[in-house]
């Protein structure tokens, strides 16, 4: 296992890729409404990434994934495949996960969207999951252990009586979509890899309202759902470790406070 330290030239390219990925999420916001299909959202993002950004949607054909983005609705934890048959309705929560490749480097980010009117229960899950991501990010600086990050996320989720998905994790990222290290969203303080300037990785907690257990669809080989069919939420950013702290490469305009 080896964790790459990015050169200044690579960091420049990762900044560009990260910004493009963030801009796709900003672009799609007002299209996420009742009546739209996830297939249509995929087409809009694909067209934007390819024709406007002159970039490549990394999921398309990645290990056989058939579409350009992931759309994970309600009890779907991650890797939902966009479909013209999946029509969003008021009350749905959806994660849209965007990864673009620009000039050979990847930017990977996802956020939750509310479709129409959402129950307070679902709103709270989405908010706590975003706070889990932000609490993890706040710890990113040289010397921090990955176990410290996993620990705060797990603690915060469990204090709200939610559970942390263990089968999927954050990851190093660069010229590869997924690199070392694995970034677990649970763990113990002062364990695992210690962060160094120039490392770049994602943090992308998947938090379940009910039990942590998940099931991979045998029908499509991709869609991951909660076993108990209760809701799941996820937020993701790509983060650079700097000399003094961190830089969120996929920060959106709405996150000016970060
Ligand atoms: N974007 C996902 C991640 O955060 C990976 C999606 S892989 C795909 O790591 F094949 F489903 F697109
Ligand atoms: Co990722
Ligand atoms: Co992603």
Coordinates of N, CA, C and O in Angstrom, one line a residue, residues 112-178:
X112 N -26.7 15.7 -1.1 CA -28.1 15.3 -1.0 C -29.0 16.5 -1.5 O -28.7 17.6 -1.2
X113 N -30.1 16.1 -2.2 CA -31.1 17.1 -2.6 C -32.4 16.6 -2.1 O -32.7 15.4 -2.0
X114 N -33.3 17.6 -1.7 CA -34.6 17.4 -1.3 C -35.6 17.5 -2.5 O -35.4 18.5 -3.2
X115 N -36.5 16.6 -2.7 CA -37.4 16.7 -3.8 C -38.8 17.1 -3.2 O -39.4 16.3 -2.4
X116 N -39.3 18.3 -3.5 CA -40.5 18.7 -2.9 C -40.5 18.8 -1.4 O -39.5 19.3 -0.8
X117 N -41.5 18.4 -0.7 CA -41.6 18.5 0.7 C -41.1 17.2 1.4 O -41.5 16.1 1.1
X118 N -40.2 17.4 2.4 CA -39.5 16.4 3.0 C -39.9 16.2 4.5 O -40.1 17.3 5.2
X119 N -40.1 15.0 5.0 CA -40.4 14.8 6.4 C -39.2 15.4 7.3 O -38.1 15.3 6.9
X120 N -39.6 15.9 8.5 CA -38.5 16.3 9.4 C -37.5 15.3 9.7 O -36.3 15.5 9.8
X121 N -38.0 14.0 9.8 CA -37.1 12.9 10.1 C -36.0 12.7 9.0 O -34.8 12.6 9.3
X122 N -36.4 12.9 7.7 CA -35.5 12.8 6.6 C -34.5 14.0 6.6 O -33.3 13.8 6.3
X123 N -35.1 15.1 6.8 CA -34.3 16.4 6.9 C -33.2 16.3 7.9 O -32.0 16.7 7.7
X124 N -33.5 15.7 9.0 CA -32.6 15.6 10.1 C -31.4 14.6 9.8 O -30.3 14.8 10.0
X125 N -31.8 13.5 9.1 CA -30.7 12.5 8.7 C -29.8 13.2 7.7 O -28.5 13.0 7.8
X126 N -30.3 13.9 6.8 CA -29.5 14.6 5.8 C -28.6 15.6 6.4 O -27.4 15.7 6.1
X127 N -29.1 16.4 7.4 CA -28.3 17.4 8.0 C -27.2 16.8 8.9 O -26.0 17.2 8.8
X128 N -27.5 15.8 9.6 CA -26.5 15.1 10.5 C -25.4 14.5 9.7 O -24.3 14.5 10.0
X129 N -25.8 13.9 8.5 CA -24.8 13.3 7.6 C -23.8 14.4 7.1 O -22.6 14.1 7.0
X130 N -24.4 15.5 6.7 CA -23.5 16.6 6.3 C -22.6 17.1 7.4 O -21.4 17.4 7.2
X131 N -23.1 17.1 8.6 CA -22.3 17.5 9.8 C -21.2 16.5 10.0 O -20.1 16.8 10.4
X132 N -21.5 15.2 9.8 CA -20.5 14.2 9.9 C -19.3 14.4 8.9 O -18.1 14.4 9.3
X133 N -19.7 14.8 7.7 CA -18.6 15.1 6.7 C -17.8 16.3 7.2 O -16.6 16.3 7.2
X134 N -18.5 17.4 7.6 CA -17.8 18.6 8.0 C -16.9 18.3 9.3 O -15.8 18.9 9.4
X135 N -17.4 17.5 10.2 CA -16.5 17.2 11.4 C -15.3 16.4 11.0 O -14.2 16.7 11.5
X136 N -15.4 15.5 10.0 CA -14.3 14.8 9.5 C -13.3 15.8 8.8 O -12.1 15.7 9.1
X137 N -13.8 16.6 8.0 CA -12.9 17.6 7.2 C -12.2 18.5 8.2 O -11.0 18.8 8.0
X138 N -12.9 18.9 9.3 CA -12.3 19.8 10.2 C -11.0 19.3 10.8 O -10.1 20.0 11.2
X139 N -10.8 18.0 10.9 CA -9.7 17.4 11.5 C -8.5 17.2 10.5 O -7.4 16.8 10.9
X140 N -8.7 17.5 9.2 CA -7.7 17.2 8.2 C -6.6 18.2 8.3 O -6.8 19.4 8.0
X141 N -5.4 17.7 8.7 CA -4.2 18.5 8.8 C -3.1 17.6 9.0 O -3.3 16.4 9.4
X142 N -1.8 18.0 8.7 CA -0.7 17.1 8.9 C -0.7 16.5 10.4 O -0.9 17.3 11.3
X143 N -0.4 15.2 10.5 CA -0.4 14.6 11.8 C -1.6 13.9 12.3 O -1.6 13.1 13.1
X144 N -2.8 14.4 11.8 CA -4.0 13.7 12.1 C -4.0 12.2 11.6 O -3.4 12.0 10.6
X145 N -4.6 11.3 12.4 CA -4.7 10.0 11.9 C -6.1 9.7 11.2 O -7.1 10.4 11.6
X146 N -6.1 8.9 10.2 CA -7.4 8.6 9.6 C -8.4 8.0 10.6 O -9.6 8.3 10.5
X147 N -7.9 7.3 11.6 CA -8.7 6.8 12.7 C -9.4 7.9 13.5 O -10.6 7.7 14.0
X148 N -8.8 9.0 13.6 CA -9.4 10.2 14.3 C -10.6 10.7 13.5 O -11.7 11.0 14.1
X149 N -10.5 10.7 12.2 CA -11.6 11.1 11.3 C -12.8 10.1 11.4 O -13.9 10.5 11.6
X150 N -12.4 8.8 11.2 CA -13.5 7.8 11.3 C -14.2 7.9 12.7 O -15.4 7.7 12.8
X151 N -13.4 8.1 13.7 CA -14.0 8.1 15.1 C -15.0 9.3 15.3 O -16.1 9.0 15.8
X152 N -14.7 10.5 14.8 CA -15.6 11.6 15.0 C -16.9 11.4 14.3 O -18.0 11.7 14.7
X153 N -16.7 10.8 13.1 CA -17.9 10.6 12.2 C -18.8 9.5 12.9 O -20.0 9.7 13.0
X154 N -18.2 8.4 13.3 CA -19.0 7.3 13.9 C -19.7 7.8 15.2 O -20.9 7.6 15.4
X155 N -18.9 8.6 16.0 CA -19.4 9.1 17.3 C -20.7 10.0 17.1 O -21.7 9.8 17.7
X156 N -20.5 10.9 16.1 CA -21.6 11.9 15.9 C -22.8 11.2 15.4 O -23.9 11.5 15.8
X157 N -22.6 10.3 14.4 CA -23.8 9.6 13.9 C -24.5 8.7 14.9 O -25.7 8.8 15.1
X158 N -23.7 8.0 15.7 CA -24.3 7.1 16.7 C -25.0 7.9 17.8 O -26.0 7.4 18.4
X159 N -24.4 9.1 18.2 CA -25.1 9.9 19.2 C -26.5 10.3 18.8 O -27.3 10.6 19.6
X160 N -26.7 10.4 17.4 CA -28.0 10.7 16.9 C -28.8 9.4 16.6 O -29.8 9.5 15.9
X161 N -28.3 8.3 17.1 CA -29.0 7.0 16.9 C -29.1 6.6 15.5 O -30.0 5.9 15.1
X162 N -28.1 7.0 14.7 CA -27.9 6.6 13.3 C -26.8 5.6 13.3 O -26.0 5.4 14.2
X163 N -26.6 4.9 12.1 CA -25.5 3.9 12.0 C -24.7 4.3 10.8 O -25.1 4.9 9.8
X164 N -23.4 3.8 10.8 CA -22.4 4.1 9.7 C -22.3 2.8 8.9 O -22.0 1.8 9.4
X165 N -22.4 3.0 7.6 CA -22.1 2.0 6.6 C -20.7 1.6 6.6 O -19.8 2.5 6.6
X166 N -20.3 0.4 6.6 CA -18.9 0.0 6.8 C -18.3 -0.6 5.5 O -17.1 -0.7 5.3
X167 N -19.2 -1.0 4.6 CA -18.7 -1.7 3.4 C -18.1 -0.8 2.3 O -17.4 -1.3 1.4
X168 N -18.4 0.5 2.4 CA -17.9 1.5 1.4 C -17.2 2.6 2.2 O -17.6 2.9 3.3
X169 N -16.2 3.2 1.6 CA -15.4 4.2 2.3 C -14.9 5.3 1.4 O -15.0 5.2 0.2
X170 N -14.3 6.3 2.0 CA -13.6 7.3 1.2 C -12.3 6.7 0.7 O -11.9 5.6 1.0
X171 N -11.5 7.5 -0.1 CA -10.4 6.9 -0.9 C -9.4 8.0 -1.3 O -9.9 9.1 -1.6
X172 N -8.2 7.6 -1.4 CA -7.2 8.5 -2.1 C -7.7 8.7 -3.6 O -8.5 7.8 -4.1
X173 N -7.3 9.8 -4.2 CA -7.8 10.1 -5.5 C -6.7 11.0 -6.2 O -6.0 11.7 -5.5
X174 N -6.6 10.8 -7.5 CA -5.6 11.6 -8.3 C -5.8 11.3 -9.7 O -6.8 11.5 -10.3
X175 N -4.7 10.7 -10.3 CA -4.8 10.2 -11.7 C -5.7 9.0 -11.7 O -6.1 8.6 -12.8
X176 N -5.8 8.3 -10.6 CA -6.8 7.2 -10.4 C -8.0 7.6 -9.7 O -7.9 8.5 -8.8
X177 N -9.2 7.1 -10.1 CA -10.4 7.3 -9.4 C -10.3 6.9 -7.9 O -10.6 7.7 -7.0
X178 N -9.8 5.7 -7.7 CA -9.7 5.2 -6.3 C -8.2 4.7 -6.1 O -7.7 3.9 -6.8

